Amino acid sequence: MKTDFINACLRKKPERVPVFFLRQAGRYIPEYLKIRTEYSMEEIIKNPLLSAKVVLLPFKYLDLDSAIIFSDLLVILWGFGIDFELKEHGPKVKGKYVEKFSIKPFDFLKEQIKILKKEIDVPLIGFTAAPFTLLSYIIEGEYKRDFPETRKFIYKNEDEWIKLIEKVSEGIKEFLMLQADSGCDAVMLFDSWAGALQGELYSKLIFPYTQKIFESLKGKIRIYFSISTTHLITIINGYSCEVIGIDWRIPLHFAIEYLGKEHAIQGNLDPAILFSDFERIKKELGKIKEIRKNFNGFIFSLGHGVLPETPIENLKKVVDEVHKWEI
């Protein structure tokens, strides 16, 4: 197995700067779009052969340094006895009662990982939603800007919130451990909506529970990724994880100088720039190239997922350019 991604996660010197994209198996790939005309997201996720095929699609075009399982942030809800629909505009959660977590519904995921470990020569990443993001979907039922009902719930029902976050955190720990034990080389927590919270609230009622998940997975490679959380960065820096993913809003030089003392850094090119001409893209890459010099713990990525209709040729040129960088 190629180890550049693993080495960078551990802040060891890789042979080349590793490249990994969020949503790298997605709606910019023609073959994936064809599959989506024939199958729903849920059907793909629950079909190990099909989901593994989707994970492998980007490797046809791009020389990537890691793969990520094909799933969804909310797949874990099935283990809590909660169903949801995956719609084009976002998921819709159908229940609010959180049952005791069970790993029984996830044989399909274990099988996908088993297939992929035989097919790929790069590390495989497992993932799920972090506690706040997961609970925000359960409470709101769907995406709502700034998650007002969730924030009101926390302020009005702090004791109930603590019971809920303890319960889902235990399930998240089991779910990530299942993925790691099945063969994933790293596990990632996506805290997509943590930026809706102010610092004191996040510090008191989110951080301790997310931290417990990371502590329970000690010995595994652990990644935390959030967006719009510049105001929370001093708190996030306290996580016991190997890698912190940053979006394009956080200056890379600050991330490396501050977060990089204890963590590897994954990020952070703006995904939208990939729609411009490559000369414009190359200028941004040049800035990143200079900033990450002499820092072994850098994983090149976008500041969020690959956008639909992103030109594959630009992605390919980006990967090839980054792999030319001097270590």
mmCIF file of C-alpha atoms in Angstrom:
data_model
loop_
_atom_site.group_PDB
_atom_site.id
_atom_site.type_symbol
_atom_site.label_atom_id
_atom_site.label_comp_id
_atom_site.label_asym_id
_atom_site.label_seq_id
_atom_site.Cartn_x
_atom_site.Cartn_y
_atom_site.Cartn_z
ATOM 1 C CA MET A 1 0.000 0.000 0.000
ATOM 2 C CA LYS A 2 1.199 3.529 -0.829
ATOM 3 C CA THR A 3 1.940 5.358 2.411
ATOM 4 C CA ASP A 4 2.256 9.058 1.513
ATOM 5 C CA PHE A 5 -1.176 9.882 2.954
ATOM 6 C CA ILE A 6 -0.501 7.965 6.178
ATOM 7 C CA ASN A 7 2.936 9.529 6.592
ATOM 8 C CA ALA A 8 1.546 13.030 6.145
ATOM 9 C CA CYS A 9 -1.215 12.320 8.670
ATOM 10 C CA LEU A 10 1.495 11.366 11.167
ATOM 11 C CA ARG A 11 3.616 14.408 10.155
ATOM 12 C CA LYS A 12 6.300 12.137 8.775
ATOM 13 C CA LYS A 13 8.025 12.979 5.507
ATOM 14 C CA PRO A 14 6.115 11.529 2.535
ATOM 15 C CA GLU A 15 7.701 10.799 -0.834
ATOM 16 C CA ARG A 16 5.298 13.269 -2.431
ATOM 17 C CA VAL A 17 2.611 15.648 -1.192
ATOM 18 C CA PRO A 18 -0.510 13.460 -0.919
ATOM 19 C CA VAL A 19 -3.724 14.523 -2.624
ATOM 20 C CA PHE A 20 -7.199 13.618 -1.427
ATOM 21 C CA PHE A 21 -10.545 15.204 -2.287
ATOM 22 C CA LEU A 22 -13.791 15.199 -0.345
ATOM 23 C CA ARG A 23 -16.572 13.899 -2.619
ATOM 24 C CA GLN A 24 -13.914 12.667 -4.999
ATOM 25 C CA ALA A 25 -16.360 9.981 -6.173
ATOM 26 C CA GLY A 26 -19.220 12.228 -7.185
ATOM 27 C CA ARG A 27 -21.237 14.225 -9.642
ATOM 28 C CA TYR A 28 -18.343 15.469 -11.765
ATOM 29 C CA ILE A 29 -17.685 11.931 -13.113
ATOM 30 C CA PRO A 30 -19.727 10.880 -16.189
ATOM 31 C CA GLU A 31 -19.879 7.224 -15.134
ATOM 32 C CA TYR A 32 -21.259 8.192 -11.741
ATOM 33 C CA LEU A 33 -23.956 10.370 -13.278
ATOM 34 C CA LYS A 34 -25.006 7.411 -15.420
ATOM 35 C CA ILE A 35 -25.209 5.154 -12.358
ATOM 36 C CA ARG A 36 -27.364 7.782 -10.617
ATOM 37 C CA THR A 37 -29.912 7.613 -13.441
ATOM 38 C CA GLU A 38 -30.367 3.925 -12.646
ATOM 39 C CA TYR A 39 -29.994 3.797 -8.850
ATOM 40 C CA SER A 40 -30.866 5.976 -5.888
ATOM 41 C CA MET A 41 -28.187 7.004 -3.383
ATOM 42 C CA GLU A 42 -29.581 4.548 -0.844
ATOM 43 C CA GLU A 43 -29.498 1.720 -3.386
ATOM 44 C CA ILE A 44 -25.852 2.444 -4.204
ATOM 45 C CA ILE A 45 -24.857 2.705 -0.545
ATOM 46 C CA LYS A 46 -26.541 -0.586 0.365
ATOM 47 C CA ASN A 47 -25.050 -2.454 -2.620
ATOM 48 C CA PRO A 48 -21.404 -3.216 -1.718
ATOM 49 C CA LEU A 49 -20.336 -4.102 -5.261
ATOM 50 C CA LEU A 50 -21.894 -0.948 -6.676
ATOM 51 C CA SER A 51 -20.648 1.368 -3.917
ATOM 52 C CA ALA A 52 -17.124 -0.042 -4.246
ATOM 53 C CA LYS A 53 -17.297 0.534 -8.005
ATOM 54 C CA VAL A 54 -18.203 4.186 -7.384
ATOM 55 C CA VAL A 55 -15.272 4.637 -4.968
ATOM 56 C CA LEU A 56 -12.904 3.388 -7.675
ATOM 57 C CA LEU A 57 -14.237 5.674 -10.437
ATOM 58 C CA PRO A 58 -12.041 8.740 -9.741
ATOM 59 C CA PHE A 59 -8.900 6.594 -9.920
ATOM 60 C CA LYS A 60 -9.625 6.123 -13.624
ATOM 61 C CA TYR A 61 -8.868 9.830 -14.074
ATOM 62 C CA LEU A 62 -6.789 10.961 -11.075
ATOM 63 C CA ASP A 63 -3.605 9.754 -9.366
ATOM 64 C CA LEU A 64 -5.032 10.095 -5.855
ATOM 65 C CA ASP A 65 -3.294 9.134 -2.603
ATOM 66 C CA SER A 66 -6.281 7.866 -0.624
ATOM 67 C CA ALA A 67 -9.829 6.661 -1.123
ATOM 68 C CA ILE A 68 -12.949 7.273 0.943
ATOM 69 C CA ILE A 69 -15.870 4.899 1.381
ATOM 70 C CA PHE A 70 -19.079 5.654 -0.487
ATOM 71 C CA SER A 71 -21.657 6.521 2.138
ATOM 72 C CA ASP A 72 -23.490 9.511 3.592
ATOM 73 C CA LEU A 73 -23.065 11.469 6.819
ATOM 74 C CA LEU A 74 -26.450 10.236 8.037
ATOM 75 C CA VAL A 75 -26.132 6.516 7.260
ATOM 76 C CA ILE A 76 -25.326 6.050 10.951
ATOM 77 C CA LEU A 77 -28.957 6.969 11.742
ATOM 78 C CA TRP A 78 -30.064 3.479 10.699
ATOM 79 C CA GLY A 79 -28.133 2.183 13.705
ATOM 80 C CA PHE A 80 -30.229 4.447 15.963
ATOM 81 C CA GLY A 81 -33.507 3.244 14.460
ATOM 82 C CA ILE A 82 -34.048 6.476 12.501
ATOM 83 C CA ASP A 83 -34.762 6.546 8.772
ATOM 84 C CA PHE A 84 -34.095 9.364 6.312
ATOM 85 C CA GLU A 85 -34.474 10.207 2.661
ATOM 86 C CA LEU A 86 -31.579 11.344 0.502
ATOM 87 C CA LYS A 87 -32.964 14.049 -1.755
ATOM 88 C CA GLU A 88 -31.147 16.225 -4.297
ATOM 89 C CA HIS A 89 -31.496 19.335 -2.108
ATOM 90 C CA GLY A 90 -30.381 17.492 1.040
ATOM 91 C CA PRO A 91 -31.449 14.722 3.427
ATOM 92 C CA LYS A 92 -34.791 14.649 5.230
ATOM 93 C CA VAL A 93 -34.803 12.851 8.584
ATOM 94 C CA LYS A 94 -37.994 10.957 9.441
ATOM 95 C CA GLY A 95 -37.674 10.420 13.180
ATOM 96 C CA LYS A 96 -36.505 12.117 16.373
ATOM 97 C CA TYR A 97 -36.442 9.275 18.928
ATOM 98 C CA VAL A 98 -32.864 8.013 19.336
ATOM 99 C CA GLU A 99 -32.733 4.292 20.148
ATOM 100 C CA LYS A 100 -29.708 2.478 21.565
ATOM 101 C CA PHE A 101 -27.146 2.167 18.788
ATOM 102 C CA SER A 102 -26.738 -1.159 16.976
ATOM 103 C CA ILE A 103 -24.112 -2.104 14.371
ATOM 104 C CA LYS A 104 -26.363 -4.864 12.964
ATOM 105 C CA PRO A 105 -27.694 -2.838 9.988
ATOM 106 C CA PHE A 106 -24.218 -2.247 8.538
ATOM 107 C CA ASP A 107 -23.097 -5.523 6.977
ATOM 108 C CA PHE A 108 -23.250 -3.774 3.591
ATOM 109 C CA LEU A 109 -20.646 -1.253 4.755
ATOM 110 C CA LYS A 110 -18.316 -3.934 6.082
ATOM 111 C CA GLU A 111 -18.581 -5.733 2.738
ATOM 112 C CA GLN A 112 -17.840 -2.538 0.774
ATOM 113 C CA ILE A 113 -14.687 -1.997 2.833
ATOM 114 C CA LYS A 114 -13.648 -5.641 2.342
ATOM 115 C CA ILE A 115 -14.001 -5.327 -1.439
ATOM 116 C CA LEU A 116 -12.121 -2.031 -1.582
ATOM 117 C CA LYS A 117 -9.188 -3.269 0.484
ATOM 118 C CA LYS A 118 -8.611 -5.910 -2.186
ATOM 119 C CA GLU A 119 -8.886 -3.427 -5.052
ATOM 120 C CA ILE A 120 -6.941 -0.328 -3.958
ATOM 121 C CA ASP A 121 -3.281 0.297 -3.151
ATOM 122 C CA VAL A 122 -3.893 3.496 -1.189
ATOM 123 C CA PRO A 123 -5.282 4.065 2.332
ATOM 124 C CA LEU A 124 -9.054 3.952 2.801
ATOM 125 C CA ILE A 125 -10.928 6.537 4.886
ATOM 126 C CA GLY A 126 -14.152 5.852 6.784
ATOM 127 C CA PHE A 127 -16.385 8.623 8.073
ATOM 128 C CA THR A 128 -19.589 9.819 9.655
ATOM 129 C CA ALA A 129 -21.173 12.975 11.059
ATOM 130 C CA ALA A 130 -19.832 14.473 14.291
ATOM 131 C CA PRO A 131 -22.242 14.681 17.267
ATOM 132 C CA PHE A 132 -23.461 18.256 16.751
ATOM 133 C CA THR A 133 -24.021 17.860 13.019
ATOM 134 C CA LEU A 134 -25.851 14.567 13.520
ATOM 135 C CA LEU A 135 -28.110 15.958 16.248
ATOM 136 C CA SER A 136 -28.830 19.105 14.239
ATOM 137 C CA TYR A 137 -30.326 16.947 11.491
ATOM 138 C CA ILE A 138 -32.333 14.902 13.995
ATOM 139 C CA ILE A 139 -33.756 17.984 15.722
ATOM 140 C CA GLU A 140 -34.377 20.097 12.611
ATOM 141 C CA GLY A 141 -35.405 17.211 10.353
ATOM 142 C CA GLU A 142 -33.438 18.722 7.458
ATOM 143 C CA TYR A 143 -30.886 21.403 6.678
ATOM 144 C CA LYS A 144 -31.925 24.840 7.950
ATOM 145 C CA ARG A 145 -29.633 27.831 7.858
ATOM 146 C CA ASP A 146 -27.954 28.363 11.246
ATOM 147 C CA PHE A 147 -30.037 25.508 12.745
ATOM 148 C CA PRO A 148 -32.265 27.698 14.941
ATOM 149 C CA GLU A 149 -34.286 24.854 16.487
ATOM 150 C CA THR A 150 -31.118 23.037 17.514
ATOM 151 C CA ARG A 151 -29.653 26.124 19.135
ATOM 152 C CA LYS A 152 -32.913 26.866 20.938
ATOM 153 C CA PHE A 153 -33.059 23.243 22.116
ATOM 154 C CA ILE A 154 -29.557 23.452 23.595
ATOM 155 C CA TYR A 155 -30.357 26.641 25.523
ATOM 156 C CA LYS A 156 -33.806 25.515 26.707
ATOM 157 C CA ASN A 157 -33.059 21.838 27.434
ATOM 158 C CA GLU A 158 -29.393 21.571 28.379
ATOM 159 C CA ASP A 159 -29.863 18.433 30.495
ATOM 160 C CA GLU A 160 -31.779 16.713 27.688
ATOM 161 C CA TRP A 161 -29.145 17.841 25.178
ATOM 162 C CA ILE A 162 -26.409 16.250 27.296
ATOM 163 C CA LYS A 163 -28.322 12.951 27.407
ATOM 164 C CA LEU A 164 -28.766 13.023 23.632
ATOM 165 C CA ILE A 165 -25.196 13.939 22.770
ATOM 166 C CA GLU A 166 -23.847 11.284 25.141
ATOM 167 C CA LYS A 167 -26.046 8.707 23.413
ATOM 168 C CA VAL A 168 -25.148 9.645 19.852
ATOM 169 C CA SER A 169 -21.465 10.023 20.735
ATOM 170 C CA GLU A 170 -21.379 6.446 21.965
ATOM 171 C CA GLY A 171 -22.972 5.314 18.705
ATOM 172 C CA ILE A 172 -20.535 7.353 16.616
ATOM 173 C CA LYS A 173 -17.628 5.786 18.470
ATOM 174 C CA GLU A 174 -18.968 2.273 17.725
ATOM 175 C CA PHE A 175 -19.686 3.145 14.101
ATOM 176 C CA LEU A 176 -16.194 4.495 13.442
ATOM 177 C CA MET A 177 -14.628 1.563 15.282
ATOM 178 C CA LEU A 178 -16.638 -0.782 13.045
ATOM 179 C CA GLN A 179 -15.153 0.916 9.982
ATOM 180 C CA ALA A 180 -11.624 0.849 11.386
ATOM 181 C CA ASP A 181 -11.915 -2.811 12.432
ATOM 182 C CA SER A 182 -13.273 -3.662 8.969
ATOM 183 C CA GLY A 183 -10.153 -2.265 7.311
ATOM 184 C CA CYS A 184 -10.325 1.528 7.075
ATOM 185 C CA ASP A 185 -6.909 3.077 7.590
ATOM 186 C CA ALA A 186 -8.275 6.400 8.872
ATOM 187 C CA VAL A 187 -11.612 7.700 10.164
ATOM 188 C CA MET A 188 -13.055 11.174 9.723
ATOM 189 C CA LEU A 189 -15.647 13.167 11.641
ATOM 190 C CA PHE A 190 -17.519 15.732 9.573
ATOM 191 C CA ASP A 191 -18.822 18.612 11.679
ATOM 192 C CA SER A 192 -20.412 20.391 8.753
ATOM 193 C CA TRP A 193 -22.653 22.695 10.761
ATOM 194 C CA ALA A 194 -20.556 23.437 13.871
ATOM 195 C CA GLY A 195 -20.000 26.960 12.574
ATOM 196 C CA ALA A 196 -23.570 27.818 13.615
ATOM 197 C CA LEU A 197 -22.489 27.858 17.269
ATOM 198 C CA GLN A 198 -20.730 30.519 19.303
ATOM 199 C CA GLY A 199 -17.503 29.567 21.031
ATOM 200 C CA GLU A 200 -18.632 29.204 24.639
ATOM 201 C CA LEU A 201 -21.496 26.906 23.703
ATOM 202 C CA TYR A 202 -19.280 24.777 21.457
ATOM 203 C CA SER A 203 -16.591 24.564 24.127
ATOM 204 C CA LYS A 204 -18.983 23.476 26.871
ATOM 205 C CA LEU A 205 -21.544 21.284 25.113
ATOM 206 C CA ILE A 206 -19.893 19.975 21.940
ATOM 207 C CA PHE A 207 -16.128 19.742 22.349
ATOM 208 C CA PRO A 208 -16.035 17.335 25.353
ATOM 209 C CA TYR A 209 -18.207 14.736 23.599
ATOM 210 C CA THR A 210 -16.416 14.918 20.259
ATOM 211 C CA GLN A 211 -13.124 14.704 22.138
ATOM 212 C CA LYS A 212 -14.270 11.514 23.906
ATOM 213 C CA ILE A 213 -14.885 9.916 20.514
ATOM 214 C CA PHE A 214 -11.352 10.751 19.394
ATOM 215 C CA GLU A 215 -9.891 9.514 22.677
ATOM 216 C CA SER A 216 -11.750 6.202 22.336
ATOM 217 C CA LEU A 217 -10.145 5.745 18.893
ATOM 218 C CA LYS A 218 -6.586 6.301 20.099
ATOM 219 C CA GLY A 219 -4.167 4.392 17.890
ATOM 220 C CA LYS A 220 -6.243 5.052 14.770
ATOM 221 C CA ILE A 221 -5.661 7.924 12.363
ATOM 222 C CA ARG A 222 -8.382 10.450 13.217
ATOM 223 C CA ILE A 223 -9.480 13.422 11.115
ATOM 224 C CA TYR A 224 -11.750 16.317 12.073
ATOM 225 C CA PHE A 225 -13.250 18.474 9.342
ATOM 226 C CA SER A 226 -15.581 21.426 9.765
ATOM 227 C CA ILE A 227 -16.572 24.468 7.727
ATOM 228 C CA SER A 228 -17.098 28.113 8.671
ATOM 229 C CA THR A 229 -15.427 27.543 12.055
ATOM 230 C CA THR A 230 -12.662 30.145 12.054
ATOM 231 C CA HIS A 231 -14.105 31.543 15.297
ATOM 232 C CA LEU A 232 -13.810 28.089 16.933
ATOM 233 C CA ILE A 233 -10.264 27.326 15.840
ATOM 234 C CA THR A 234 -8.601 27.704 19.259
ATOM 235 C CA ILE A 235 -11.053 25.129 20.657
ATOM 236 C CA ILE A 236 -10.720 22.780 17.681
ATOM 237 C CA ASN A 237 -6.953 22.856 18.169
ATOM 238 C CA GLY A 238 -7.486 20.909 21.392
ATOM 239 C CA TYR A 239 -8.794 17.774 19.709
ATOM 240 C CA SER A 240 -6.818 14.561 20.103
ATOM 241 C CA CYS A 241 -6.784 13.802 16.404
ATOM 242 C CA GLU A 242 -3.974 13.485 13.903
ATOM 243 C CA VAL A 243 -5.456 15.677 11.167
ATOM 244 C CA ILE A 244 -7.554 18.831 11.051
ATOM 245 C CA GLY A 245 -9.219 19.621 7.756
ATOM 246 C CA ILE A 246 -9.714 23.311 6.991
ATOM 247 C CA ASP A 247 -11.936 25.120 4.525
ATOM 248 C CA TRP A 248 -10.840 27.962 2.242
ATOM 249 C CA ARG A 249 -11.833 30.598 4.834
ATOM 250 C CA ILE A 250 -8.959 29.709 7.170
ATOM 251 C CA PRO A 251 -5.584 31.053 5.959
ATOM 252 C CA LEU A 252 -3.250 28.151 5.314
ATOM 253 C CA HIS A 253 -0.225 29.889 6.839
ATOM 254 C CA PHE A 254 -2.153 30.361 10.095
ATOM 255 C CA ALA A 255 -3.359 26.736 10.060
ATOM 256 C CA ILE A 256 0.172 25.412 9.647
ATOM 257 C CA GLU A 257 1.759 27.794 12.164
ATOM 258 C CA TYR A 258 -0.944 27.311 14.814
ATOM 259 C CA LEU A 259 -2.785 24.020 14.255
ATOM 260 C CA GLY A 260 0.260 22.401 12.673
ATOM 261 C CA LYS A 261 2.162 22.272 15.965
ATOM 262 C CA GLU A 262 0.033 19.291 17.012
ATOM 263 C CA HIS A 263 -1.812 18.231 13.856
ATOM 264 C CA ALA A 264 -1.415 17.502 10.188
ATOM 265 C CA ILE A 265 -3.398 19.900 7.980
ATOM 266 C CA GLN A 266 -5.752 18.899 5.179
ATOM 267 C CA GLY A 267 -6.930 21.601 2.779
ATOM 268 C CA ASN A 268 -7.765 24.110 1.466
ATOM 269 C CA LEU A 269 -8.144 25.241 -2.166
ATOM 270 C CA ASP A 270 -11.529 26.846 -2.876
ATOM 271 C CA PRO A 271 -13.480 24.251 -4.942
ATOM 272 C CA ALA A 272 -15.007 27.025 -7.058
ATOM 273 C CA ILE A 273 -11.639 28.025 -8.508
ATOM 274 C CA LEU A 274 -11.563 24.767 -10.458
ATOM 275 C CA PHE A 275 -14.050 26.319 -12.869
ATOM 276 C CA SER A 276 -11.506 28.957 -13.957
ATOM 277 C CA ASP A 277 -8.650 28.500 -16.438
ATOM 278 C CA PHE A 278 -5.646 26.529 -15.253
ATOM 279 C CA GLU A 279 -3.300 29.519 -15.268
ATOM 280 C CA ARG A 280 -5.500 31.127 -12.598
ATOM 281 C CA ILE A 281 -5.608 27.850 -10.668
ATOM 282 C CA LYS A 282 -1.834 27.453 -10.931
ATOM 283 C CA LYS A 283 -1.283 30.849 -9.279
ATOM 284 C CA GLU A 284 -3.298 29.689 -6.248
ATOM 285 C CA LEU A 285 -1.408 26.413 -6.190
ATOM 286 C CA GLY A 286 1.842 28.378 -6.176
ATOM 287 C CA LYS A 287 0.777 30.205 -3.026
ATOM 288 C CA ILE A 288 -0.061 26.916 -1.305
ATOM 289 C CA LYS A 289 3.218 25.404 -2.486
ATOM 290 C CA GLU A 290 5.227 28.174 -0.815
ATOM 291 C CA ILE A 291 3.247 28.156 2.444
ATOM 292 C CA ARG A 292 3.506 24.390 3.007
ATOM 293 C CA LYS A 293 7.285 24.248 2.455
ATOM 294 C CA ASN A 294 9.115 22.433 5.270
ATOM 295 C CA PHE A 295 5.854 21.112 6.739
ATOM 296 C CA ASN A 296 5.615 17.346 6.381
ATOM 297 C CA GLY A 297 2.071 17.104 7.708
ATOM 298 C CA PHE A 298 0.291 18.613 4.713
ATOM 299 C CA ILE A 299 -2.406 16.809 2.739
ATOM 300 C CA PHE A 300 -3.482 18.739 -0.317
ATOM 301 C CA SER A 301 -7.244 18.946 -0.652
ATOM 302 C CA LEU A 302 -10.046 21.318 -1.444
ATOM 303 C CA GLY A 303 -11.660 23.457 1.216
ATOM 304 C CA HIS A 304 -14.806 21.331 0.837
ATOM 305 C CA GLY A 305 -16.092 18.711 -1.604
ATOM 306 C CA VAL A 306 -15.621 18.585 -5.369
ATOM 307 C CA LEU A 307 -18.510 20.545 -6.881
ATOM 308 C CA PRO A 308 -20.829 19.008 -9.498
ATOM 309 C CA GLU A 309 -19.688 19.590 -13.084
ATOM 310 C CA THR A 310 -16.122 20.389 -12.023
ATOM 311 C CA PRO A 311 -13.910 19.923 -15.107
ATOM 312 C CA ILE A 312 -12.067 16.630 -14.698
ATOM 313 C CA GLU A 313 -9.144 17.955 -16.745
ATOM 314 C CA ASN A 314 -8.572 20.728 -14.187
ATOM 315 C CA LEU A 315 -8.639 18.235 -11.331
ATOM 316 C CA LYS A 316 -6.139 16.049 -13.155
ATOM 317 C CA LYS A 317 -3.810 19.010 -13.760
ATOM 318 C CA VAL A 318 -4.057 20.000 -10.080
ATOM 319 C CA VAL A 319 -3.130 16.500 -8.906
ATOM 320 C CA ASP A 320 -0.234 16.283 -11.344
ATOM 321 C CA GLU A 321 1.039 19.747 -10.370
ATOM 322 C CA VAL A 322 0.937 19.055 -6.610
ATOM 323 C CA HIS A 323 2.775 15.773 -7.076
ATOM 324 C CA LYS A 324 5.638 17.701 -8.700
ATOM 325 C CA TRP A 325 6.213 19.789 -5.578
ATOM 326 C CA GLU A 326 9.501 19.344 -3.803
ATOM 327 C CA ILE A 327 9.305 17.640 -0.428
#
